[in-house]
Tab-separated table of C-alpha atoms in Angstrom:
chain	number	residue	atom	x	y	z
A	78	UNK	CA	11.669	13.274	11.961
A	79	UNK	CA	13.418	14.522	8.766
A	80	UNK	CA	10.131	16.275	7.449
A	81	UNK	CA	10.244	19.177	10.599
A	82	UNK	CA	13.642	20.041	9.605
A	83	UNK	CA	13.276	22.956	7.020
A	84	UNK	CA	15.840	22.630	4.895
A	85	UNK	CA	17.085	22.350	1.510
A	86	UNK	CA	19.484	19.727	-0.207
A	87	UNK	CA	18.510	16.149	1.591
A	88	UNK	CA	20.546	13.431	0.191
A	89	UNK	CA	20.107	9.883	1.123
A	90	UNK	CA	22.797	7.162	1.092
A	91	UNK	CA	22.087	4.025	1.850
A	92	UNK	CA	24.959	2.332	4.228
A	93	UNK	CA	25.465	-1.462	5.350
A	94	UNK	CA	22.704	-3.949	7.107
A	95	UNK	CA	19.892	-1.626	6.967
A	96	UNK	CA	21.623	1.649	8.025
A	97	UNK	CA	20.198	4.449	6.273
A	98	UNK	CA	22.128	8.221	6.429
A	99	UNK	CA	19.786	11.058	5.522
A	100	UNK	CA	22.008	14.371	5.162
A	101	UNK	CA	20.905	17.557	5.301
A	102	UNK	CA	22.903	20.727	4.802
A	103	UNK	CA	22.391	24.116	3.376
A	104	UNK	CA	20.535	26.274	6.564
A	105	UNK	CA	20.832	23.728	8.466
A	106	UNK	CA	24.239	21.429	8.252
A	107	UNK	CA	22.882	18.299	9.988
A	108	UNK	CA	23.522	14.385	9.545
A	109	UNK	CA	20.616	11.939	10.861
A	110	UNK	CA	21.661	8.403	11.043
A	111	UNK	CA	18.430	5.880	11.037
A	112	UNK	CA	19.833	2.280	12.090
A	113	UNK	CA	17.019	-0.520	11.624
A	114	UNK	CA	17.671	-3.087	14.078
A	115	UNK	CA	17.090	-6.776	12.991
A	116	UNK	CA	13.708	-6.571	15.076
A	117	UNK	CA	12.467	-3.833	12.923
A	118	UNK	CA	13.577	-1.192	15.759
A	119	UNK	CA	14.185	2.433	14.511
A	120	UNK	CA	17.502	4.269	16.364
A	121	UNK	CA	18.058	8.201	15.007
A	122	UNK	CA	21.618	9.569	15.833
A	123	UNK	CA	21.400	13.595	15.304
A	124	UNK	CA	24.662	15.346	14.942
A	125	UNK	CA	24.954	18.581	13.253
A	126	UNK	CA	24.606	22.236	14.221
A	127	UNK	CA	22.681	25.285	13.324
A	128	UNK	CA	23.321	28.163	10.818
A	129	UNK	CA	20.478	30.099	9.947
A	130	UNK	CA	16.683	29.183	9.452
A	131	UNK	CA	13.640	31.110	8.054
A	132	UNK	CA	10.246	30.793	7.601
A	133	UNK	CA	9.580	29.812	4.403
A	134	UNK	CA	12.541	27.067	3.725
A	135	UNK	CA	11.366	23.752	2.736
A	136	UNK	CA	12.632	20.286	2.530
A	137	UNK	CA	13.665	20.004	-0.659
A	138	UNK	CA	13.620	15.944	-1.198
A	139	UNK	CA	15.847	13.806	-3.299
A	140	UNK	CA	16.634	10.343	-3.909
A	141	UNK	CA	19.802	9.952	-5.212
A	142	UNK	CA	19.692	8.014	-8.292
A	143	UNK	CA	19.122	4.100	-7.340
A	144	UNK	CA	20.213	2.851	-11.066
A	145	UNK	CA	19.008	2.861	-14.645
A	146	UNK	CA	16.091	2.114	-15.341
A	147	UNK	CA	13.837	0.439	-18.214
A	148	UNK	CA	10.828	-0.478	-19.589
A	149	UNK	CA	8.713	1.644	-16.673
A	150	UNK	CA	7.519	3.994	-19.600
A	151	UNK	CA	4.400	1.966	-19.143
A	152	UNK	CA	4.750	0.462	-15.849
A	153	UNK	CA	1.029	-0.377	-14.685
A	154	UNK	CA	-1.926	-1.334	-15.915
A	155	UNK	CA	-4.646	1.355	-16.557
A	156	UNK	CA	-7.902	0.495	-15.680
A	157	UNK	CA	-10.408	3.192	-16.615
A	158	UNK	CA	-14.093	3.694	-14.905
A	159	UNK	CA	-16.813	6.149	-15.604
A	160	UNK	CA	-16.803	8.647	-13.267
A	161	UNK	CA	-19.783	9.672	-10.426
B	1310	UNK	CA	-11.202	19.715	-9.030
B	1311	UNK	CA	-8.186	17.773	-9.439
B	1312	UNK	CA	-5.480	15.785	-7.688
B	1313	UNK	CA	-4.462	12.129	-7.332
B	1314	UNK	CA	-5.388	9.270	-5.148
B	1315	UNK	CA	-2.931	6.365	-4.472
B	1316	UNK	CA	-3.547	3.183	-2.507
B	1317	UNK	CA	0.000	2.266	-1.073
B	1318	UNK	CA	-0.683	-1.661	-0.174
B	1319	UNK	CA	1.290	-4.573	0.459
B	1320	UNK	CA	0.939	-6.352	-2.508
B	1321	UNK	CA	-0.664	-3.814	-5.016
B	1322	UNK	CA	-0.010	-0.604	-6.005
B	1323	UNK	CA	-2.711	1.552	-7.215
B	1324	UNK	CA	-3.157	5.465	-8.520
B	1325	UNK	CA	-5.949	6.972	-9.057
B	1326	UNK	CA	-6.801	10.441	-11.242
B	1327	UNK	CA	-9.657	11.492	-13.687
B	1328	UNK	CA	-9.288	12.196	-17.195
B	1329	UNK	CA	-10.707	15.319	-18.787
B	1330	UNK	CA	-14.116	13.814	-19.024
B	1331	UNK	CA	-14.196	13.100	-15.007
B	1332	UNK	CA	-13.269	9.170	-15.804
B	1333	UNK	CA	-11.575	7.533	-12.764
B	1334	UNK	CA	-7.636	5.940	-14.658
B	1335	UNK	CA	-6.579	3.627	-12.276
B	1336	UNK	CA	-2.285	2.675	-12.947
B	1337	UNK	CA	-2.229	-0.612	-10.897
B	1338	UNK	CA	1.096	-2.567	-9.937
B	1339	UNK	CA	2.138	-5.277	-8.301
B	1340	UNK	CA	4.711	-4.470	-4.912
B	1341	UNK	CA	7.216	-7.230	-5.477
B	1342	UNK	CA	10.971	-7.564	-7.297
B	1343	UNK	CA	13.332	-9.957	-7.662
B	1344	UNK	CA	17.032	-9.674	-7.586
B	1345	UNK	CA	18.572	-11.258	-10.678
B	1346	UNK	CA	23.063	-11.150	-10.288
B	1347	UNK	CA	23.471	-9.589	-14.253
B	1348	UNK	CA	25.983	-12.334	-14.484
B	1349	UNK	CA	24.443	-13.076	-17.760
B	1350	UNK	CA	24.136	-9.948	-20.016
B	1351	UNK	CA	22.226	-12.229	-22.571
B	1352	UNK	CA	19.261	-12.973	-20.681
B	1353	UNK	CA	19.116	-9.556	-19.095
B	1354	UNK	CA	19.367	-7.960	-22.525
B	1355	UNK	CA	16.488	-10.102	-23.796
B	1356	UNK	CA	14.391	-8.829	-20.843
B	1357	UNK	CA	15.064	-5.566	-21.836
B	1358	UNK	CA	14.307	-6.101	-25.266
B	1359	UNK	CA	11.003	-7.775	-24.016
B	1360	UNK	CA	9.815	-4.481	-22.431
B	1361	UNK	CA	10.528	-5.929	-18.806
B	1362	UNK	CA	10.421	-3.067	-16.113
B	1363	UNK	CA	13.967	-3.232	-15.048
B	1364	UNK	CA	16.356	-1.511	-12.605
B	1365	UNK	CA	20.685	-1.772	-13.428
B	1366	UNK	CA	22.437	-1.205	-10.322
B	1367	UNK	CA	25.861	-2.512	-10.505
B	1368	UNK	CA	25.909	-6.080	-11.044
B	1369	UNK	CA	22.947	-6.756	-10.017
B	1370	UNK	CA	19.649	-6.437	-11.892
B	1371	UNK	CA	15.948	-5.884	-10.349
B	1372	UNK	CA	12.687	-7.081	-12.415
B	1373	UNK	CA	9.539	-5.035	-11.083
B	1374	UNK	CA	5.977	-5.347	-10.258
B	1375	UNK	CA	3.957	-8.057	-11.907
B	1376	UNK	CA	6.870	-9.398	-14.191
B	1377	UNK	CA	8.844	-9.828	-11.284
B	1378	UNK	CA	5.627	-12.378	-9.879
B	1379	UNK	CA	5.178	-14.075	-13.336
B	1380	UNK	CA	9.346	-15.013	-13.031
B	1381	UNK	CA	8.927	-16.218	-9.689
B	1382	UNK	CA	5.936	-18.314	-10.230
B	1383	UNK	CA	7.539	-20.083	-13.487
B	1384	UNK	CA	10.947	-20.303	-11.700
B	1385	UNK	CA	10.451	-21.339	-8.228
B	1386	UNK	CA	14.085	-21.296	-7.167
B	1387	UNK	CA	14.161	-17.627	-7.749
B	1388	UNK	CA	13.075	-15.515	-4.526
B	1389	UNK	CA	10.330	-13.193	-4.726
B	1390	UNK	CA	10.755	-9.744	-2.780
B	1391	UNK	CA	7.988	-7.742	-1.250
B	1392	UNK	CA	9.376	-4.181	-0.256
B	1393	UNK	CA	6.181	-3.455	2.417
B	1394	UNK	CA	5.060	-6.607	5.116
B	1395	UNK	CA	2.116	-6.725	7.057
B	1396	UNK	CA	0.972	-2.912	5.941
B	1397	UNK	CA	4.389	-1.439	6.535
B	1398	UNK	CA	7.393	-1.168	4.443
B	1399	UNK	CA	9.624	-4.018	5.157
B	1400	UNK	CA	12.352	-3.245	7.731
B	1401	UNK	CA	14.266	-6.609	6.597
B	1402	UNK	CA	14.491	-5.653	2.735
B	1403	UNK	CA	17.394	-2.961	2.492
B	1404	UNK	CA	16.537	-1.652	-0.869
B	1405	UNK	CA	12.341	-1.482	-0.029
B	1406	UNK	CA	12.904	2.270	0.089
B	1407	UNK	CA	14.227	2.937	-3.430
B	1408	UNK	CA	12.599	-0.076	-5.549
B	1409	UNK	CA	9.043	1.614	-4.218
B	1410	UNK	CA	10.425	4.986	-4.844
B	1411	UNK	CA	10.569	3.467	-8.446
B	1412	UNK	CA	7.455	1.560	-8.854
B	1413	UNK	CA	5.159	4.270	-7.207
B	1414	UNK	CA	6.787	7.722	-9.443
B	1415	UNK	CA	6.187	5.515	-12.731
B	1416	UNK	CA	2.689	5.096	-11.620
B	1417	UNK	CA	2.267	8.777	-11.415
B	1418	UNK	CA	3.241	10.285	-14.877
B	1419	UNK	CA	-0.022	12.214	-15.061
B	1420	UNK	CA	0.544	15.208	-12.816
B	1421	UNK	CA	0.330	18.499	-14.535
B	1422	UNK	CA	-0.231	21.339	-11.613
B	1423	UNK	CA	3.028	22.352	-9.794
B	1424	UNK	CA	1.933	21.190	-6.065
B	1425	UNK	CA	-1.547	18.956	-7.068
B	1426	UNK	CA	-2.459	17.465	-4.214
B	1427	UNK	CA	-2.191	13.797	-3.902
B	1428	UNK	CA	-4.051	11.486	-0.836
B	1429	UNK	CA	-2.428	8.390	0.072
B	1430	UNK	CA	-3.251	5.837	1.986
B	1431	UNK	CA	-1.657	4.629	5.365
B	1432	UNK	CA	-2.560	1.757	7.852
B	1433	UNK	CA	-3.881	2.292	11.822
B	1434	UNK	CA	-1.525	0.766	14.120
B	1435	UNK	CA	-2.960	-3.401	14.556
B	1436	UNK	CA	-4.339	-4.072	17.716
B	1437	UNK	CA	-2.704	-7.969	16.950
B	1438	UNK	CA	1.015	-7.070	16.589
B	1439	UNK	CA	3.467	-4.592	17.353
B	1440	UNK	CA	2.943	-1.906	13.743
B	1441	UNK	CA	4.686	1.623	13.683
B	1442	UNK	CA	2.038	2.879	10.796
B	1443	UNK	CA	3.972	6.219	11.430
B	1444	UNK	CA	7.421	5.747	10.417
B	1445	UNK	CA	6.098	3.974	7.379
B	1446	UNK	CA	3.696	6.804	6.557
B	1447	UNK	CA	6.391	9.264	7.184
B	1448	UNK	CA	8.633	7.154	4.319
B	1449	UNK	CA	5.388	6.910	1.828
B	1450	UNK	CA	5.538	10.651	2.605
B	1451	UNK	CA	9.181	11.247	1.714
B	1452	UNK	CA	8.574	9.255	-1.219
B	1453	UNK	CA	6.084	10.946	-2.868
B	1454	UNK	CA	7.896	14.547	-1.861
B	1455	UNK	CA	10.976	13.484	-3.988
B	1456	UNK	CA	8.767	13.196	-6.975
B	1457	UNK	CA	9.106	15.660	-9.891
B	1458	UNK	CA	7.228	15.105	-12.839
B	1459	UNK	CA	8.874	15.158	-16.404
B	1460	UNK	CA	9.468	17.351	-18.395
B	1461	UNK	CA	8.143	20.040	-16.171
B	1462	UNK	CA	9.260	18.745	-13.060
B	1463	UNK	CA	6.522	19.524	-11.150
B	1464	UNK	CA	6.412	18.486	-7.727
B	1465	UNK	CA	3.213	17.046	-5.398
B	1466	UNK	CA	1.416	17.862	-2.135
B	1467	UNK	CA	1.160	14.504	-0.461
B	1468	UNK	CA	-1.643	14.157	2.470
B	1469	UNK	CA	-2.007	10.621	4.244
B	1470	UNK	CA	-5.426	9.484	4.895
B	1471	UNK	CA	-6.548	5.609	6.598
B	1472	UNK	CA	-6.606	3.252	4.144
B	1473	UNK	CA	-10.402	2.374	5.439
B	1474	UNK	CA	-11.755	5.741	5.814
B	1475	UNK	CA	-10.736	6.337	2.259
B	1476	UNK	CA	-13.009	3.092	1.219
B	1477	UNK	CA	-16.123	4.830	3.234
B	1478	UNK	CA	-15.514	8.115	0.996
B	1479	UNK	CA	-15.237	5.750	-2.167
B	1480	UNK	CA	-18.515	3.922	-1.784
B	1481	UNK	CA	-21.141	5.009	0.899
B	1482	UNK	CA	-21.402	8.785	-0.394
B	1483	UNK	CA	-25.305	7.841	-0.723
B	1484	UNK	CA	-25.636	6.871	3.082
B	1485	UNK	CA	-23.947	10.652	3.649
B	1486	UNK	CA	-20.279	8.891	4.266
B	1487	UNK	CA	-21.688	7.002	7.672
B	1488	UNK	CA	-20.641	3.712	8.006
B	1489	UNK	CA	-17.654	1.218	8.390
B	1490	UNK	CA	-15.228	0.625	5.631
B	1491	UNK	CA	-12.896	-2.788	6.037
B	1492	UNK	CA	-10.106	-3.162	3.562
B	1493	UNK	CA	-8.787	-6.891	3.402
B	1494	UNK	CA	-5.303	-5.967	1.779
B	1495	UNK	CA	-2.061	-8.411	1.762
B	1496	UNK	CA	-0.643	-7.645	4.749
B	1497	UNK	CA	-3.754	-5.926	7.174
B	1498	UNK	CA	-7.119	-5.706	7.898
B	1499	UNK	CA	-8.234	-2.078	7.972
B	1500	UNK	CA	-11.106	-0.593	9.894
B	1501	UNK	CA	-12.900	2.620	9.817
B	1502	UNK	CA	-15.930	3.483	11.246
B	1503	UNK	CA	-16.705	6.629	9.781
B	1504	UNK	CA	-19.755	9.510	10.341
B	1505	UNK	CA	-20.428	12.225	8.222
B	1506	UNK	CA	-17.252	11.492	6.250
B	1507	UNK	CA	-15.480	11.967	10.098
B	1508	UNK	CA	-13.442	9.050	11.217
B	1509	UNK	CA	-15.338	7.676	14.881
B	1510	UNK	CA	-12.082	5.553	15.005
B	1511	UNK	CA	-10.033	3.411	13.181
B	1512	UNK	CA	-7.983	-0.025	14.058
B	1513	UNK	CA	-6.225	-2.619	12.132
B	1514	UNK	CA	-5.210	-6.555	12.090
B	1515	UNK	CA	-2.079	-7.698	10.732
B	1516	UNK	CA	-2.438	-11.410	9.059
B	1517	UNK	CA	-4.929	-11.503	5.692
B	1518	UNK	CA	-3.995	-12.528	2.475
B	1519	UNK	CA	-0.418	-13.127	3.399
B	1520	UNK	CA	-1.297	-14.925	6.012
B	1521	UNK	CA	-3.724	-17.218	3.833
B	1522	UNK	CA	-0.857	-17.794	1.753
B	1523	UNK	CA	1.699	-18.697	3.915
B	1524	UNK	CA	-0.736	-21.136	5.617
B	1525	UNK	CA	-1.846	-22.817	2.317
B	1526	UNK	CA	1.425	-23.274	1.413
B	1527	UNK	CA	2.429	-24.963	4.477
B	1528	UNK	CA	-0.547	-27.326	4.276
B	1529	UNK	CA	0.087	-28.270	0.386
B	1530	UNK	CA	3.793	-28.013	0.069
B	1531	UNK	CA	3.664	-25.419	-2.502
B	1532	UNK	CA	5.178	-22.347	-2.697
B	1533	UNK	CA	3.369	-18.902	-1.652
B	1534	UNK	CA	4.253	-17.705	-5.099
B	1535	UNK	CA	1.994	-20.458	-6.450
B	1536	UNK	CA	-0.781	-20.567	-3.547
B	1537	UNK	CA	-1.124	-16.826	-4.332
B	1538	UNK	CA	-1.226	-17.284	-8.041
B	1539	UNK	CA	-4.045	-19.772	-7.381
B	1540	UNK	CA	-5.758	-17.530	-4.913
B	1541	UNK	CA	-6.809	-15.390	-8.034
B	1542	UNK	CA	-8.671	-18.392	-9.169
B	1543	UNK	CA	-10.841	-19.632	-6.330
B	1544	UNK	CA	-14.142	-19.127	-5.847
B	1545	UNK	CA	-15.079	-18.932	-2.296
B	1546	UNK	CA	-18.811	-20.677	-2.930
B	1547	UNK	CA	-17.900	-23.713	-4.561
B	1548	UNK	CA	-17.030	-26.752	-2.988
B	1549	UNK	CA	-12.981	-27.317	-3.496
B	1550	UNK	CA	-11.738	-29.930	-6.299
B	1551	UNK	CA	-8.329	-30.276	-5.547
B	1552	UNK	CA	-5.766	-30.384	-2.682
B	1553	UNK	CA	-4.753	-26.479	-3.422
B	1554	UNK	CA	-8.072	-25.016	-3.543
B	1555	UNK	CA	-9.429	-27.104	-0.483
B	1556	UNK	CA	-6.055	-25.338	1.628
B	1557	UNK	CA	-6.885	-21.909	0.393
B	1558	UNK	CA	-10.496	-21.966	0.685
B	1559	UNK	CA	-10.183	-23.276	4.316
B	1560	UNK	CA	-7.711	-20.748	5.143
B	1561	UNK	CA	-9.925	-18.038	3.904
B	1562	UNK	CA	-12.178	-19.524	5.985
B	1563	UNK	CA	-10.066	-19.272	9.147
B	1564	UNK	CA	-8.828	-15.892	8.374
B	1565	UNK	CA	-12.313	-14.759	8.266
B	1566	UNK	CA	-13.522	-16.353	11.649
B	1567	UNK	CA	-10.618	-14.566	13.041
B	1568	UNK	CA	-10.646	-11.534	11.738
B	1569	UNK	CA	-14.102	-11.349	12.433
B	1570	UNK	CA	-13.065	-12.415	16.182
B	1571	UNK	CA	-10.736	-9.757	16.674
B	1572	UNK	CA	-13.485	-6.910	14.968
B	1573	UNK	CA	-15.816	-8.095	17.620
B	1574	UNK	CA	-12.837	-7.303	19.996
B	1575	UNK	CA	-11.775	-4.137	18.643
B	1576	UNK	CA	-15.088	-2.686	18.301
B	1577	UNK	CA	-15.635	-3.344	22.085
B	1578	UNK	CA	-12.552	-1.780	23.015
B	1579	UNK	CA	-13.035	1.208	21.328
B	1580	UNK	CA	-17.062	1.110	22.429
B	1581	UNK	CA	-16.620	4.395	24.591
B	1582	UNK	CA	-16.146	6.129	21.061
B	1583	UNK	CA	-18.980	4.456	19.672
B	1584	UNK	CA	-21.663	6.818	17.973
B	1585	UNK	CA	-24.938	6.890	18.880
B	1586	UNK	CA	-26.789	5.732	15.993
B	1587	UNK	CA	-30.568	4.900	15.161
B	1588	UNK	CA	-30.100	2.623	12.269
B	1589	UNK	CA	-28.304	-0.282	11.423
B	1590	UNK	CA	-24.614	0.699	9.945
B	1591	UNK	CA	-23.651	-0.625	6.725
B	1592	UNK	CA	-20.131	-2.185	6.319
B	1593	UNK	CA	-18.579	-2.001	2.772
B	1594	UNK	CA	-15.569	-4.492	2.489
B	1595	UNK	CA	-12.751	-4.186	-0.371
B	1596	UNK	CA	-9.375	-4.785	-1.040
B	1597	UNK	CA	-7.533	-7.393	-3.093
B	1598	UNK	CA	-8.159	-10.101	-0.568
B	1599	UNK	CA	-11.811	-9.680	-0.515
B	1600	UNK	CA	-11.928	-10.244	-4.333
B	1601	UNK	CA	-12.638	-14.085	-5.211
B	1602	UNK	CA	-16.374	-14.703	-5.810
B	1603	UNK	CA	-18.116	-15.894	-2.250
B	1604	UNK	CA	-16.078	-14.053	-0.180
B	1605	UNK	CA	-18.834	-11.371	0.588
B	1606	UNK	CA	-21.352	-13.853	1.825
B	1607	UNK	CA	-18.706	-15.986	3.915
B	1608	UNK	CA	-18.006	-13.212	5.250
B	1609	UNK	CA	-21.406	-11.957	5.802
B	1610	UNK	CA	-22.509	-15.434	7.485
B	1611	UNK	CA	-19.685	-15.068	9.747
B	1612	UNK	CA	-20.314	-11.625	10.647
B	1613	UNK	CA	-24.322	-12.536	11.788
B	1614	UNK	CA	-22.753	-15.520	14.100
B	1615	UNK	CA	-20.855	-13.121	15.791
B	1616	UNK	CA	-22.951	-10.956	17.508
B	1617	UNK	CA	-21.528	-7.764	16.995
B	1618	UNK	CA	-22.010	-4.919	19.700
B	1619	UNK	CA	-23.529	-2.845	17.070
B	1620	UNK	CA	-26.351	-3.533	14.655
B	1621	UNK	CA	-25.027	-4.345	10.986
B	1622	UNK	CA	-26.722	-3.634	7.863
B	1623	UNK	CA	-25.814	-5.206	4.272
B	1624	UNK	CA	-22.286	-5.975	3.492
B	1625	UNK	CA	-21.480	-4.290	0.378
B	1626	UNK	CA	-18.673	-5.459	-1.578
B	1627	UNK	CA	-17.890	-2.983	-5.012
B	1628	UNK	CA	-17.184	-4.463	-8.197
B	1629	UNK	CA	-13.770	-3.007	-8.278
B	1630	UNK	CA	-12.478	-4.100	-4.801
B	1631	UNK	CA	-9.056	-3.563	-6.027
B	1632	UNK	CA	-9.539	0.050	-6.757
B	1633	UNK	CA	-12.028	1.631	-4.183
B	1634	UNK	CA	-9.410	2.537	-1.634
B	1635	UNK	CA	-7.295	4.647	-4.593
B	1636	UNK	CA	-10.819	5.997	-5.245
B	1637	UNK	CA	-11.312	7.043	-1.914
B	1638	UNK	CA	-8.242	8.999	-2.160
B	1639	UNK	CA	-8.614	10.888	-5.065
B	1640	UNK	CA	-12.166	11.910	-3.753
B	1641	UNK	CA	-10.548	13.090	-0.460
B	1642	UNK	CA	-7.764	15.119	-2.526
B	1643	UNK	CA	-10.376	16.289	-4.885
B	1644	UNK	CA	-13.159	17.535	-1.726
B	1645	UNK	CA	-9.631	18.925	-0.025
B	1646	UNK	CA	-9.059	20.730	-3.122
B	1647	UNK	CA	-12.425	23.000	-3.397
């Protein structure tokens, strides 16, 4: 799963009926391809290949910008309770 | 102390923190959009000018959260889209991923620690239908890693926890977090049966308020939009005055007789884990489902007929049945956290 990989730069594109690309580069240069079949099935194609890895890299998530956006400054309703 | 609780469910959306006087601020939303084509700038304009939470991809405009439910209840013809089903997000809705990415970083525009630690809560795999509670976990998870707060950008530390254990940590800290906890969400049933604050084990049922839904409308010829609208309204003790609220209070009553059913089953199944206990256990029951007045003591009733393989104490339903499992959370984050 994407989260073991340590790595920096994951982009995410979203591709056609439900086919999702997650790439990953920078230590590691790898492409996973995560097809949802119309039964809710999960396949993961892994291509890619190794360059260097250390300890302390960490997935470094992004979601690539989906659209603009409005009226979410106050998205929610805020309930407030005294506390225990 | 610190850190943030969130209650990832079906239908709502809920985030938890304190305030600097240790008040619990709950952000709630609704999990639902609708797709609008932006064919007509006019009426997307005035949207936007009304303060409606709005995404402007291409042609194509999304309304959010609980505008998106008051369009589709006044409009009927227009679809309403739910981006999780039956506890998990929704394989079948292509943009689920994103539109929640959306909803649940604009709930969380409190977070002022680089790496606060934030528990959220998943679903156990149903024992009634085929679930995979880990790949959506693992997306909740990605999710909340992309977030960066603003200005600072700050990022989180996201920890799942089970949507029911979090519900014993919210409201049986007097009976030393021993107990089960049974969240009646949208989409599942959760169930934890919890000692010392230690999950024993932990199960879920997919069909609840969905399912009463989908099964009222059916029987009335009204659309789940509406049936769930006038869900809100009913109140499980009285006797029903129209066609609508006779559908939906029988199909509460169904849902409970099975669910109950299938606790009776799960419990037995998982009986070799069963804890040796010398009291009766206490059951606290939550979630948005469980809300309308009555629906404690139907389910309570039902419960007694059903002859449980372990003794049961009171059912306890909180006032805030809504909010207890986001509770839970931030009380796991904030006991992680010491």
């Amino acid at each position: 799963m994407p989260q073991k990989i340590k790595a920096r730069n994951v982009t995410y594109v979203q591709g056609q009926d439900g086919e999702v690309n997650l790439k990953i580069d920078h230590q590691i240069d790898l492409n996973l391809t995560i097809n949802l079949d119309s039964a809710g099935g999960i396949k993961v194609n892994v291509q890619g290949s190794y360059a260097e890895q250390t300890e302390d890299d960490e997935v470094d998530w992004v979601v690539p910008d989906f659209g603009a956006t409005t009226g979410l400054a106050d998205f929610g309703k805020n309930i407030k309770q005294e506390g225990e | 102390m610190g850190g943030f609780g969130f209650d990832c469910g079906t239908y709502n959306l809920v985030a938890c923190h304190r305030d600097s006087d240790g008040n619990f601020i709950h952000k709630r939303e609704v999990n639902a959009f609708l797709e609008m084509p932006l064919e007509n700038r006019f009426v997307f304009n005035m949207m936007k000018t009304a303060g409606v939470p709005l995404i402007e991809r291409g042609d194509v405009a999304y309304a959010l959260g609980e505008a998106a439910i008051n369009m589709a209840y006044t409009m009927p013809s227009i679809e309403l889209k739910r981006p999780m089903k039956d506890g998990c997000v929704n394989p079948k809705e292509r943009d689920a991923f994103e539109i929640m990415n959306i909803m649940m970083h604009s709930l969380l525009d409190d977070v002022q620690n680089e790496g606060d630690l934030l528990y959220y809560s998943v679903p156990a795999n149903a024992i009634n239908a085929e679930t995979d509670a880990d790949y959506h976990g693992k997306i909740l998870e990605a999710i909340f890693k992309a977030y960066r707060s603003k200005p600072d950008g700050f990022k989180i530390t996201p920890m799942p926890i089970n949507e029911a254990l979090a519900l014993v940590y919210a409201e049986l800290a007097e009976k030393a977090f021993t107990g089960i906890g049974i969240s009646f969400g949208a989409g599942m049933v959760n169930l934890c049966f919890a000692m010392y604050g230690a999950p024993v084990f932990t199960f879920s049922i997919v069909n609840s308020g969905d399912w009463i839904d989908k099964q009222a409308a059916r029987a009335t010829g009204e659309s789940v939009t509406f049936i769930n609208k006038e869900k809100e309204k009913i109140d499980l003790g009285q006797e029903p005055k129209t066609l609508v609220e006779r559908a939906i209070i029988t199909q509460y009553n169904l849902m409970i007789e099975k669910t109950v059913g299938t606790i009776k089953k799960g419990l037995i199944d998982h009986s070799d884990k069963k804890a040796r206990l010398d009291h009766p256990v206490d059951i606290i029951i939550a979630g948005g489902t469980s809300s309308p007045p009555g629906f404690d003591s139907l389910f309570a009733k039902v419960l007694k007929n059903a002859e449980l393989p372990i003794d049961i104490g009171r059912v306890i339903r909180p006032n805030d049945p809504l909010y207890s499992v986001a509770r839970g959370c931030l009380i796991a984050a904030e006991n992680a956290s010491q």
